[in-house]
Each structure stands twice: as C-alpha cells, then as structure tokens.
Tab-separated table of C-alpha atoms in Angstrom:
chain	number	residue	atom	x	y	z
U	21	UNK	CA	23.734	28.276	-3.389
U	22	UNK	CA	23.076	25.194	-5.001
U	23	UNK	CA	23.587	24.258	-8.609
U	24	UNK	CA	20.944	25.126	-11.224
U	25	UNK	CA	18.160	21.789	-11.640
U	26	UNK	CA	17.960	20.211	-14.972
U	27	UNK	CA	14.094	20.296	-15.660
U	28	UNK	CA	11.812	18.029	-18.354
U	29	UNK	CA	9.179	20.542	-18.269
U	30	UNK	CA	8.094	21.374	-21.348
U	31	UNK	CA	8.772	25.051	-23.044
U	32	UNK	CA	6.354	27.569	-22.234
U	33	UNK	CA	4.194	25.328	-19.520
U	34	UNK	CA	3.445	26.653	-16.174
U	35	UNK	CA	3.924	24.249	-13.632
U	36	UNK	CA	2.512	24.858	-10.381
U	37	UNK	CA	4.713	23.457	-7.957
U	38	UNK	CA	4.205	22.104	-4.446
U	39	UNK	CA	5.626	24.060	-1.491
U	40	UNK	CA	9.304	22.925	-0.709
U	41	UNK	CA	9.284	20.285	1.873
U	42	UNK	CA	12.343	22.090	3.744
U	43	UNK	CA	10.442	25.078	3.556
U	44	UNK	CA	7.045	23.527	5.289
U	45	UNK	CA	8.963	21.882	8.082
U	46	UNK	CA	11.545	24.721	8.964
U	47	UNK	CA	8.952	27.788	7.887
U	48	UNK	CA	5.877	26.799	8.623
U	49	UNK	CA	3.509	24.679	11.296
U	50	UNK	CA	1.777	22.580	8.841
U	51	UNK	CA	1.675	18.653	9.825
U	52	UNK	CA	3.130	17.473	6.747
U	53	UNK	CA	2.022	14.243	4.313
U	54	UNK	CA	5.020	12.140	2.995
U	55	UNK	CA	4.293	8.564	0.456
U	56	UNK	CA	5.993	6.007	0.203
U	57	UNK	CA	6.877	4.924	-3.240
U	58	UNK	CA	8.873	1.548	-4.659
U	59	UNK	CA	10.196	1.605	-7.546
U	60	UNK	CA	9.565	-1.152	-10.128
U	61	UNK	CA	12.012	-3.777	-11.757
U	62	UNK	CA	12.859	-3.067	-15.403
U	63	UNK	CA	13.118	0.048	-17.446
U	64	UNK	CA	10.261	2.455	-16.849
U	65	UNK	CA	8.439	2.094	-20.349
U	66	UNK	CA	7.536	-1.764	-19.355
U	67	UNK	CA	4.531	-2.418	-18.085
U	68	UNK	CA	5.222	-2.413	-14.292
U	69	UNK	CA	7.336	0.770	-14.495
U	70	UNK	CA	4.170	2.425	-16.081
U	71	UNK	CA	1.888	1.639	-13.533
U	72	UNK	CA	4.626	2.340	-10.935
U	73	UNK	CA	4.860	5.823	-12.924
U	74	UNK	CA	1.268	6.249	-13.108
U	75	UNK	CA	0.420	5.531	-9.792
U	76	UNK	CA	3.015	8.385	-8.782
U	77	UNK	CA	1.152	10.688	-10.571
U	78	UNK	CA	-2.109	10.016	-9.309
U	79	UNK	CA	-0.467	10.211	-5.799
U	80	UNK	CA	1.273	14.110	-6.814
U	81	UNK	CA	-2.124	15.513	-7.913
U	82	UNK	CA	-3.249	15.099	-4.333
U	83	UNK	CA	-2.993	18.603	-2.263
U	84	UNK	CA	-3.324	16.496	0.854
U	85	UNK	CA	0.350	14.971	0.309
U	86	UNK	CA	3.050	17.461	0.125
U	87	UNK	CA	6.430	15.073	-0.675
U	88	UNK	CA	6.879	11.570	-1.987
U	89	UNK	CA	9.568	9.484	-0.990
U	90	UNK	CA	11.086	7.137	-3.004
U	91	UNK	CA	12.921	4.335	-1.878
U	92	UNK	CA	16.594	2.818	-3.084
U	93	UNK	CA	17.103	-0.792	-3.996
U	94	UNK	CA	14.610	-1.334	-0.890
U	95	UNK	CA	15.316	-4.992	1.141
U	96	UNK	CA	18.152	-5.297	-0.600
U	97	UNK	CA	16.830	-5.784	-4.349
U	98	UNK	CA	17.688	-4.390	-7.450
U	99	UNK	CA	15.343	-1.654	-8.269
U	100	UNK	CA	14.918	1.223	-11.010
U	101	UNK	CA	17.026	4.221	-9.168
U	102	UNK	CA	15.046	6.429	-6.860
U	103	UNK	CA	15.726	9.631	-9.466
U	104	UNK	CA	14.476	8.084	-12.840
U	105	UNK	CA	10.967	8.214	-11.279
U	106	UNK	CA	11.481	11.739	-9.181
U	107	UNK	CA	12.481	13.184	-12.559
U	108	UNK	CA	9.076	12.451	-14.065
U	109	UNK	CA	7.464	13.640	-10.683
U	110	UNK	CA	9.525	17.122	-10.256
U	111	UNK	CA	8.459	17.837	-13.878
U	112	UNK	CA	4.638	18.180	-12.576
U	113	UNK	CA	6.221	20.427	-9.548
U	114	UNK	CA	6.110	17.671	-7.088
U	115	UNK	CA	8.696	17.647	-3.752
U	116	UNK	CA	10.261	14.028	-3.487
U	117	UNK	CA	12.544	13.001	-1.349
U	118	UNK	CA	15.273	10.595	-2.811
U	119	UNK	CA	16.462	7.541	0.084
U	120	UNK	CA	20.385	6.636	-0.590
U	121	UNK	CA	21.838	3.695	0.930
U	122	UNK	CA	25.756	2.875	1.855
U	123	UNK	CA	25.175	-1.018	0.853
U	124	UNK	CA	25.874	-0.622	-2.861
U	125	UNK	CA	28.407	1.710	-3.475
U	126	UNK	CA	31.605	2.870	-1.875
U	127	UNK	CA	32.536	6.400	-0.737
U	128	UNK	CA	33.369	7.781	-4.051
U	129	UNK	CA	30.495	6.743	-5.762
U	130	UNK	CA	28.274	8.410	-3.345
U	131	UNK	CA	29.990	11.526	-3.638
U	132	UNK	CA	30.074	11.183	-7.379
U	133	UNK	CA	26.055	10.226	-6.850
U	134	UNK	CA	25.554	13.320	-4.874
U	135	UNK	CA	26.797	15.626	-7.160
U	136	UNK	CA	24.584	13.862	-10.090
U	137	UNK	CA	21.296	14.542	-7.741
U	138	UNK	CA	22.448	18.109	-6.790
U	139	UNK	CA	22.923	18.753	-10.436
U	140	UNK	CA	19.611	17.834	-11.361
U	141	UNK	CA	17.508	19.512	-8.662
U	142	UNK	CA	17.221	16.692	-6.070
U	143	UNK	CA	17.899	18.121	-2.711
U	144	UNK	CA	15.704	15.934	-0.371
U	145	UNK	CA	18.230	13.192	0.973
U	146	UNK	CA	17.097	10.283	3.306
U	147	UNK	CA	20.901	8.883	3.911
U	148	UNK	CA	20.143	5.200	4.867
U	149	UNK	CA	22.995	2.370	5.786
U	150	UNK	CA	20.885	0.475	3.785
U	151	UNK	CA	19.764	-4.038	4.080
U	152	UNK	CA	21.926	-6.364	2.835
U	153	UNK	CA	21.961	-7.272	-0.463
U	154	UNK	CA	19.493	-9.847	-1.633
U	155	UNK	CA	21.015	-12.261	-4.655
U	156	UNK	CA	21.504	-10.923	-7.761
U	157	UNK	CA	22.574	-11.184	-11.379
U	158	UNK	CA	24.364	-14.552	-11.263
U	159	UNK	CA	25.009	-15.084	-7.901
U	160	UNK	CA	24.531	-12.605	-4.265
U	161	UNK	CA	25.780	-9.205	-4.507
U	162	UNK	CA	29.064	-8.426	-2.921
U	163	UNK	CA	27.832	-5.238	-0.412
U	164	UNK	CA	29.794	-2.290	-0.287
U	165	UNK	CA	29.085	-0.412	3.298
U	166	UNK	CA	32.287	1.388	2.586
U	167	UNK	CA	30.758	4.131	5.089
U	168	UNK	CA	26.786	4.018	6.850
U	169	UNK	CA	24.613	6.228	7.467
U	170	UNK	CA	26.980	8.737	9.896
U	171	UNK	CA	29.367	8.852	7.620
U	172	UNK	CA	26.820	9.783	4.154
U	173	UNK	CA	25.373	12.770	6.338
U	174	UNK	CA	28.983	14.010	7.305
U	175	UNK	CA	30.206	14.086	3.697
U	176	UNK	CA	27.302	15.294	2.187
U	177	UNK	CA	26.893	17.645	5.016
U	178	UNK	CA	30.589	18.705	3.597
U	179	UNK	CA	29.364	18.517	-0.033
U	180	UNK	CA	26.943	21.770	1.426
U	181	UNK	CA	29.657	23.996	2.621
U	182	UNK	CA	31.786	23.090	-0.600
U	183	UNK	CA	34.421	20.471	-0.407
U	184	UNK	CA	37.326	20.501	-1.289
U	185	UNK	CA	39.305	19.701	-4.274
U	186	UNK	CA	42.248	17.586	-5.083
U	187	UNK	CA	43.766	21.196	-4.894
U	188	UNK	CA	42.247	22.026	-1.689
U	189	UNK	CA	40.066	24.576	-3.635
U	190	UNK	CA	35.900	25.075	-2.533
U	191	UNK	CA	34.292	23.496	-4.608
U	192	UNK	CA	30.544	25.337	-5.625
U	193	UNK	CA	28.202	24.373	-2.470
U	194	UNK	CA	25.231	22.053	-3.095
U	195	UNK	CA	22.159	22.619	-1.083
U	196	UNK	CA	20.923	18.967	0.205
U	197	UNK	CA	18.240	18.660	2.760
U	198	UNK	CA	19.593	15.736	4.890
U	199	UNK	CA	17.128	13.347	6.707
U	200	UNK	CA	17.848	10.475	8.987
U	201	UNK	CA	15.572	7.070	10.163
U	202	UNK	CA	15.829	5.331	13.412
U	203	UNK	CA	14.708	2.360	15.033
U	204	UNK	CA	12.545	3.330	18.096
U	205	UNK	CA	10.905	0.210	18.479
U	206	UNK	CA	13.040	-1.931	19.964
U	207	UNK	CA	12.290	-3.681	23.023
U	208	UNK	CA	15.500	-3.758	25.167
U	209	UNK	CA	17.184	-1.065	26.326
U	210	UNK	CA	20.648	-3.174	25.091
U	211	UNK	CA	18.791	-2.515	21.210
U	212	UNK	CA	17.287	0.679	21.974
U	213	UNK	CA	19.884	2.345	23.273
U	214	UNK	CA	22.357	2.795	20.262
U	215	UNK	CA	19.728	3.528	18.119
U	216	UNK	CA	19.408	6.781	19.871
U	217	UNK	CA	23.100	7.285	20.235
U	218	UNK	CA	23.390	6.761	16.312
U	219	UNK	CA	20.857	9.318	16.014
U	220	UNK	CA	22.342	11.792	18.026
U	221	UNK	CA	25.490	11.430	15.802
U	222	UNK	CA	23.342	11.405	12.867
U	223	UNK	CA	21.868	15.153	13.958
U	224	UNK	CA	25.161	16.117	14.917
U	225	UNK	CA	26.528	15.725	11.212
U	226	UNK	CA	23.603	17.577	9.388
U	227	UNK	CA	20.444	15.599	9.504
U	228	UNK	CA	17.715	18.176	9.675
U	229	UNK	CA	14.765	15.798	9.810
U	230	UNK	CA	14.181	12.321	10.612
U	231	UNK	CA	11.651	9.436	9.906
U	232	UNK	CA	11.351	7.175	12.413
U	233	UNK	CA	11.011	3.163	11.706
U	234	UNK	CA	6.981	1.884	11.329
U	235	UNK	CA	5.898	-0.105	14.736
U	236	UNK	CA	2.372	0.039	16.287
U	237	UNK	CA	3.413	0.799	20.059
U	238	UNK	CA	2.457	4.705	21.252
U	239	UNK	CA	4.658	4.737	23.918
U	240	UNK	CA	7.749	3.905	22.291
U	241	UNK	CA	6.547	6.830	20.067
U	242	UNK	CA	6.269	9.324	22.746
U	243	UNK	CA	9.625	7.910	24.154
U	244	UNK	CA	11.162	8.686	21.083
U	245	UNK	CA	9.831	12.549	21.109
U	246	UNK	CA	10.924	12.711	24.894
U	247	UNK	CA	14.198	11.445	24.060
U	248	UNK	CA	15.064	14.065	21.957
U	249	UNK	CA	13.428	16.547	23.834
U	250	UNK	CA	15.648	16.130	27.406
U	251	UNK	CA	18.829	15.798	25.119
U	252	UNK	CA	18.106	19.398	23.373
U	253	UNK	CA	18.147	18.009	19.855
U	254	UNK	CA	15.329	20.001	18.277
U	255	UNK	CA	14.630	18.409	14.573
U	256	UNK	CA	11.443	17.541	12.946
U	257	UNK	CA	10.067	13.847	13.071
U	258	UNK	CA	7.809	12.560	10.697
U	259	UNK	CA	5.557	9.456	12.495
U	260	UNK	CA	5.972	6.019	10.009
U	261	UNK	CA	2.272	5.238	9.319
U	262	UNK	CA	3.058	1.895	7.665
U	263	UNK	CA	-1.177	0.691	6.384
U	264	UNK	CA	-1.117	-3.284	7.721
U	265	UNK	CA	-2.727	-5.667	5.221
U	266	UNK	CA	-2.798	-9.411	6.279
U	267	UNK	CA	0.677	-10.650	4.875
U	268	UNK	CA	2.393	-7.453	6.128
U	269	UNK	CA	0.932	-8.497	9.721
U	270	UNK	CA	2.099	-11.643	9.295
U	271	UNK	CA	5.363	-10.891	8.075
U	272	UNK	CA	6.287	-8.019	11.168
U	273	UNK	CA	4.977	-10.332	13.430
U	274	UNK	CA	7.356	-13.333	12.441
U	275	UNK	CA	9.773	-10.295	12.762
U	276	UNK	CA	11.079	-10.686	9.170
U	277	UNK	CA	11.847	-6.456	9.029
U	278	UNK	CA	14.159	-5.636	11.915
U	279	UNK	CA	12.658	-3.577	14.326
U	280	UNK	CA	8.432	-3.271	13.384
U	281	UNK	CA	6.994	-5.207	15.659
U	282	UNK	CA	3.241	-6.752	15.463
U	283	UNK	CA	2.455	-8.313	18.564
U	284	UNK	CA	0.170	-11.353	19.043
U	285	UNK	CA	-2.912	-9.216	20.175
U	286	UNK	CA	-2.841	-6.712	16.850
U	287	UNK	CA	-2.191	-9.898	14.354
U	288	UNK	CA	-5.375	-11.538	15.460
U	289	UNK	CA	-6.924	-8.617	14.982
U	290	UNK	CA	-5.949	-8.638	11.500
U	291	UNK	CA	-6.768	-12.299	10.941
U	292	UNK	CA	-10.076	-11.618	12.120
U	293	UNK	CA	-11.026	-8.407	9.497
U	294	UNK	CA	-9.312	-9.715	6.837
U	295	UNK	CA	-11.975	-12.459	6.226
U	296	UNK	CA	-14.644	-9.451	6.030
U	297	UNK	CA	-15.934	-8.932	2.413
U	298	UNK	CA	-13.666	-5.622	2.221
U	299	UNK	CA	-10.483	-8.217	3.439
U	300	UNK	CA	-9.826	-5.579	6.257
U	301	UNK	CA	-9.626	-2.810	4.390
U	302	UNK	CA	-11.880	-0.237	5.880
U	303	UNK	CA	-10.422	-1.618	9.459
U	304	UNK	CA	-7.145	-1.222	8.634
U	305	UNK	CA	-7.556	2.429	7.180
U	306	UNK	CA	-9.148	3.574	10.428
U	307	UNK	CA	-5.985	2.308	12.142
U	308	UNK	CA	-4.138	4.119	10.025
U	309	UNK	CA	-6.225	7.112	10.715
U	310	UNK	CA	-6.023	6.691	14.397
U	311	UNK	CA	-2.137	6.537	13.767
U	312	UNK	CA	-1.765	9.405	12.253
U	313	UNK	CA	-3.987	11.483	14.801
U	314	UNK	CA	-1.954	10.372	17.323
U	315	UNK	CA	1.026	11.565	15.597
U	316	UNK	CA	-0.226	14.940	15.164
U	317	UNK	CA	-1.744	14.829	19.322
U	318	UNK	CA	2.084	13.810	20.386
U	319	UNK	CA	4.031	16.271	18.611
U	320	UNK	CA	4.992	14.891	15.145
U	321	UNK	CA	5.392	16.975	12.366
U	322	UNK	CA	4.131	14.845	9.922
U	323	UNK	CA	3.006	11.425	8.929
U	324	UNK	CA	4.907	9.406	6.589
U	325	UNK	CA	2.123	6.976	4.817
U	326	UNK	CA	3.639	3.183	3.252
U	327	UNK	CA	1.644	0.422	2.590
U	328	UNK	CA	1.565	-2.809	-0.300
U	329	UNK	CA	-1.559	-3.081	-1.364
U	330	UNK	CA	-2.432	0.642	-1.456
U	331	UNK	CA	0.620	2.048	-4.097
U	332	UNK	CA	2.262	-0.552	-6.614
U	333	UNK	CA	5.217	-2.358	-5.426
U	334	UNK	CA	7.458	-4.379	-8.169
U	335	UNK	CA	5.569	-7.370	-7.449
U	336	UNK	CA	2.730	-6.321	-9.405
U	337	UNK	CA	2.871	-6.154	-13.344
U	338	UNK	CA	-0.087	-6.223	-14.441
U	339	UNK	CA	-3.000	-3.430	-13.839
U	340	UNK	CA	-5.852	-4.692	-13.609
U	341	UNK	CA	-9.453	-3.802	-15.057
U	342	UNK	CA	-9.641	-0.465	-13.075
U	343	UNK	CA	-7.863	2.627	-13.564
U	344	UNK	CA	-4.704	3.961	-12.125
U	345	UNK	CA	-6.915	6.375	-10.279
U	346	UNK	CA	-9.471	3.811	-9.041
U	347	UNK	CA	-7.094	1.787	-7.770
U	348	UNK	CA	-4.782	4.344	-5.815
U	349	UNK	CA	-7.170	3.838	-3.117
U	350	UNK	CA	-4.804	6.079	-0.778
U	351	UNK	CA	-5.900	6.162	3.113
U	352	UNK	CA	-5.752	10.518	2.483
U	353	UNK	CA	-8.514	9.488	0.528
U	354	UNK	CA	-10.310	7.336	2.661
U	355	UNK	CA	-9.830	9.550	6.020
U	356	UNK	CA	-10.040	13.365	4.404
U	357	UNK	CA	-12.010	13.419	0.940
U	358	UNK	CA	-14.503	11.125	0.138
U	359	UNK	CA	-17.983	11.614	2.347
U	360	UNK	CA	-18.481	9.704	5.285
U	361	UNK	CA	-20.868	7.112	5.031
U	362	UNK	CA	-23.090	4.764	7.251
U	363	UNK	CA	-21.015	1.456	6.346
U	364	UNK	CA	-18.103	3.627	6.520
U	365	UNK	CA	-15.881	2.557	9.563
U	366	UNK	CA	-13.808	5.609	9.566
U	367	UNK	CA	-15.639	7.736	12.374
U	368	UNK	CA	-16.185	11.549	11.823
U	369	UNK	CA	-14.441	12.010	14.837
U	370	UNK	CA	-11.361	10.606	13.292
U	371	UNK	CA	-11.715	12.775	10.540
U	372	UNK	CA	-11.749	15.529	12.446
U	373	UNK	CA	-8.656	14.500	14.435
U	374	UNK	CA	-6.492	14.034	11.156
U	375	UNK	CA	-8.008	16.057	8.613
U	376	UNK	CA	-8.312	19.769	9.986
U	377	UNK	CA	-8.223	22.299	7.835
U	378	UNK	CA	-4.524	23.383	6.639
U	379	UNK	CA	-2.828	26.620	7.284
C-alpha cells in the first residue's frame, strides 16, 4: 500500500490521467516516451518559472509522451525542487518521474524527503549520486554525499517494505518506483567496468528501471543491453536521446559532462548544419529520430528525449513573440505528427521506424 496522494485538482473535475509509467513498463509492451524537464531559478510565479510551467504543460497534452522527468538541482545548481512543478503536472493526470540526488542532503533528510514525495503521490524515483555542487549563495556549497546512489535505492527500497521505527515498529509501506542511470559510454574498460558493477548493485537494492547516460555510439548501446542480458539482470532500459544543438556538440565534445562523448567526426557534422538557415535543426531532429529507432530495433523499452533549445532551461527568461505551444517545437512532433513534407529532412521511412502505431 502506499499512502493516499495529496491532489490540486479541482472539486468535481474529471481528470483523465495518463497510464502509470510502472504499469506500461512492467504490464505492457509499449516503447515508452520519457522528457526531460529543468526546472527554472526563482519561485514559479516569475517569469521563467511560468514559461518553465507552461512549457510542461504543452509537453503533458501530448499522447505521444507518457512520463516527464524532472530533474534535481541539475550540474550542481540551485534549482526550483523537482515536485513544485510535478504537482502542477499530476493535477492534469500526468506520470512524472521525480530525479533525487545524494549531493545536497544527508541520510535523514532523504528519508524525511521520501516520505514528503510518498505523501503527496510521487512514486517515480530516479535515485542519482548527484554533480558537485556549483557555487552558491555567498560562497560554494558544502556537498553532502552522506550516502550515493546504492545506498538511496537500499533505504528507499526499505522505506517500501516499511521501516522501522525508533521502536522497531513497521512503519506504513510507501510504494516508490525506483530507477537507476549509468554511464555506458565510457571508453576504457578501467571506466567502464564499475559502471556496470555499480549497476548491478544498484538492481540488486530495488532499481526496477534504468536510464542510461546520453552518448552517440550504437555499440556501446548494444553492449550495454548484452551486458545485462549474460548477467541475468532483466530490468527495463530507457535509451538517452539527448537532441544535439551546436553548443551542446561543442560542449560533449570538449568533454565538459562526464561520460557523453561527441567525437571529432559527429561535431563537424554539426558545425556544418548549423550554418543552414534552420541552424541544424531539421538535421539534428532526424538524428534524433534515427536514435530513437535504433533504440526500439536493439531492445530498449523506451526513449528518454532531453535537449536545450527544444524545452526551456533556466537560462531563458524571457518568451519570446511566439507562443508556449509554437515554440515547444518537440522532436515527437517533428518525427510522428506533423505531415511530411518535400523540404522536410525527416524521411518517411524514419517515421515509420519510430512512430508505429501504439498498442
């Protein structure tokens, strides 16, 4: 059992909710849609946290993406918390997952934190060790990393079955849906290698999906998939389809994220359609297509869609003279809705591939 979601929906309005994402990957075949979202800097009635909030919206009335995923204090910056913005969303019925990171807190304020999300409905988990801090309020942030990743899964994990109190009496179970990331594009087996071990341990204390780390190399994919295969850990994976723009190129090329890698040969491809009239846009859509058909042709259960200059990040405060709508833009969009057309460089074939009809 878990305990009974506090709701904003108001009286006497039907919400139709999304199917439960546990329920899609454990019930069902269905190659499931996950977004990214960041959360903005600031309280959520400023400007950025309403186009942050608005964008999210526009993103939930999609049928094409079944969960949102919303990140925690990502690179190591202050952010609005993950659940202010999932509130809003699980009031229109839909799924989020909510990412929790070890940097900033210690052990007893993630327990404490867990039983605030289980209290008000949030059962999606992605437990995260979390990036080091980045500076803050008068100075750099002290981190916590009290436990990582492992450890968040085992309590929680725990926190499921009922832990105990100070009395050594069960407390009421909570029902989290615990999710795991790893790093499967490293290049050397000496990096490589206890990523996988840490995700063994990971599956071992309750995750029951995972999200693997964005990169742009199919056979570290596949290795990944084969990994777990030969070492009998059967659990969902969701392929990171992270949509390149320019700067984000750039940036995973100069190796600035640990472990996405953009090698030489894929950079100057995005130098060279970025100074089309679209800036690369259409090309780098129909790599993401091609991505996520991939996924679904290895064995992924779903795609898990990021990108900067396709959802708002906190960076951007302002707008703009379109609408929220207009300026979604989402790659779903692009590769399953709107008609194909002659200029269009997302083939019907790719379509096909990534859009069949769902069950």
């Amino acid at each position: 059992m878990s305990a009974t979601p506090a709701t904003n929906e108001p009286e006497g309005t039907e919400v139709r909710r999304k199917p439960p994402f546990r329920h899609l990957l454990e019930n069902t075949d269905r190659f499931v849609v996950a977004v990214e979202l960041v959360t903005s800097r600031g309280v959520i009635s400023d400007l950025a946290g309403q186009r942050a909030l608005n964008h999210a919206r526009d993103l939930a009335e999609s049928p094409q993406i079944d969960v949102l995923s919303i990140t925690d204090n990502p690179a190591g910056n202050a952010m609005l918390a993950a659940d202010t913005l999932g509130t809003e969303l699980r009031s229109i019925g839909q799924e989020v997952i909510i990412h929790l990171a070890c940097k900033d807190g210690n052990r007893n304020s993630l327990e404490s934190r867990g039983w605030k999300l289980a209290s008000e409905g949030f059962d999606n988990i992605l437990a995260l060790t979390g990036d080091y801090p980045k500076p803050g309020y008068g100075g750099m942030a002290r981190p916590s990393f009290d436990i990582d990743s492992v450890g968040l899964l085992s309590m929680y994990s725990e926190m499921n079955r009922g832990l105990r109190d100070g009395k050594g009496r069960r407390m009421k179970p909570t029902n989290f849906f615990l999710g795991a990331v790893v790093t499967n594009h490293k290049r050397y087996e000496r990096e490589l290698v206890p990523q996988y071990l840490k995700l063994r341990r990971k599956i071992e204390t309750g995750a029951r999906f995972v999200i693997n780390q964005a990169g742009y190399d199919v056979r570290k994919d596949d290795e990944l998939l084969r990994w777990l295969a030969l070492s009998g850990l059967k659990v969902p994976v969701i392929a990171n389809v992270f949509v390149l723009s320019l700067g984000a190129a750039r940036a995973f090329h100069a190796g600035r994220v640990p472990g996405v890698v953009v090698t030489d040969e894929l950079v100057a491809l995005a130098e060279r359609y970025a100074s089309s009239a679209d800036r690369g846009r259409s090309f780098f859509l129909e790599l993401a297509a091609k991505q996520v058909a991939i996924a679904r042709g290895l064995g992924f259960r779903g795609a898990y869609l990021g990108a900067s200059w396709i959802w708002p990040t906190a960076s951007r405060s302002s707008p703009g003279p379109r609408s929220s709508a207009q300026t979604v833009g989402r790659p779903l969009r692009a590769m399953c809705s709107s008609p194909v057309r002659t200029s269009s460089t997302i083939s019907r074939a790719t379509r096909r591939r990534v859009c069949p009809p769902q069950r």
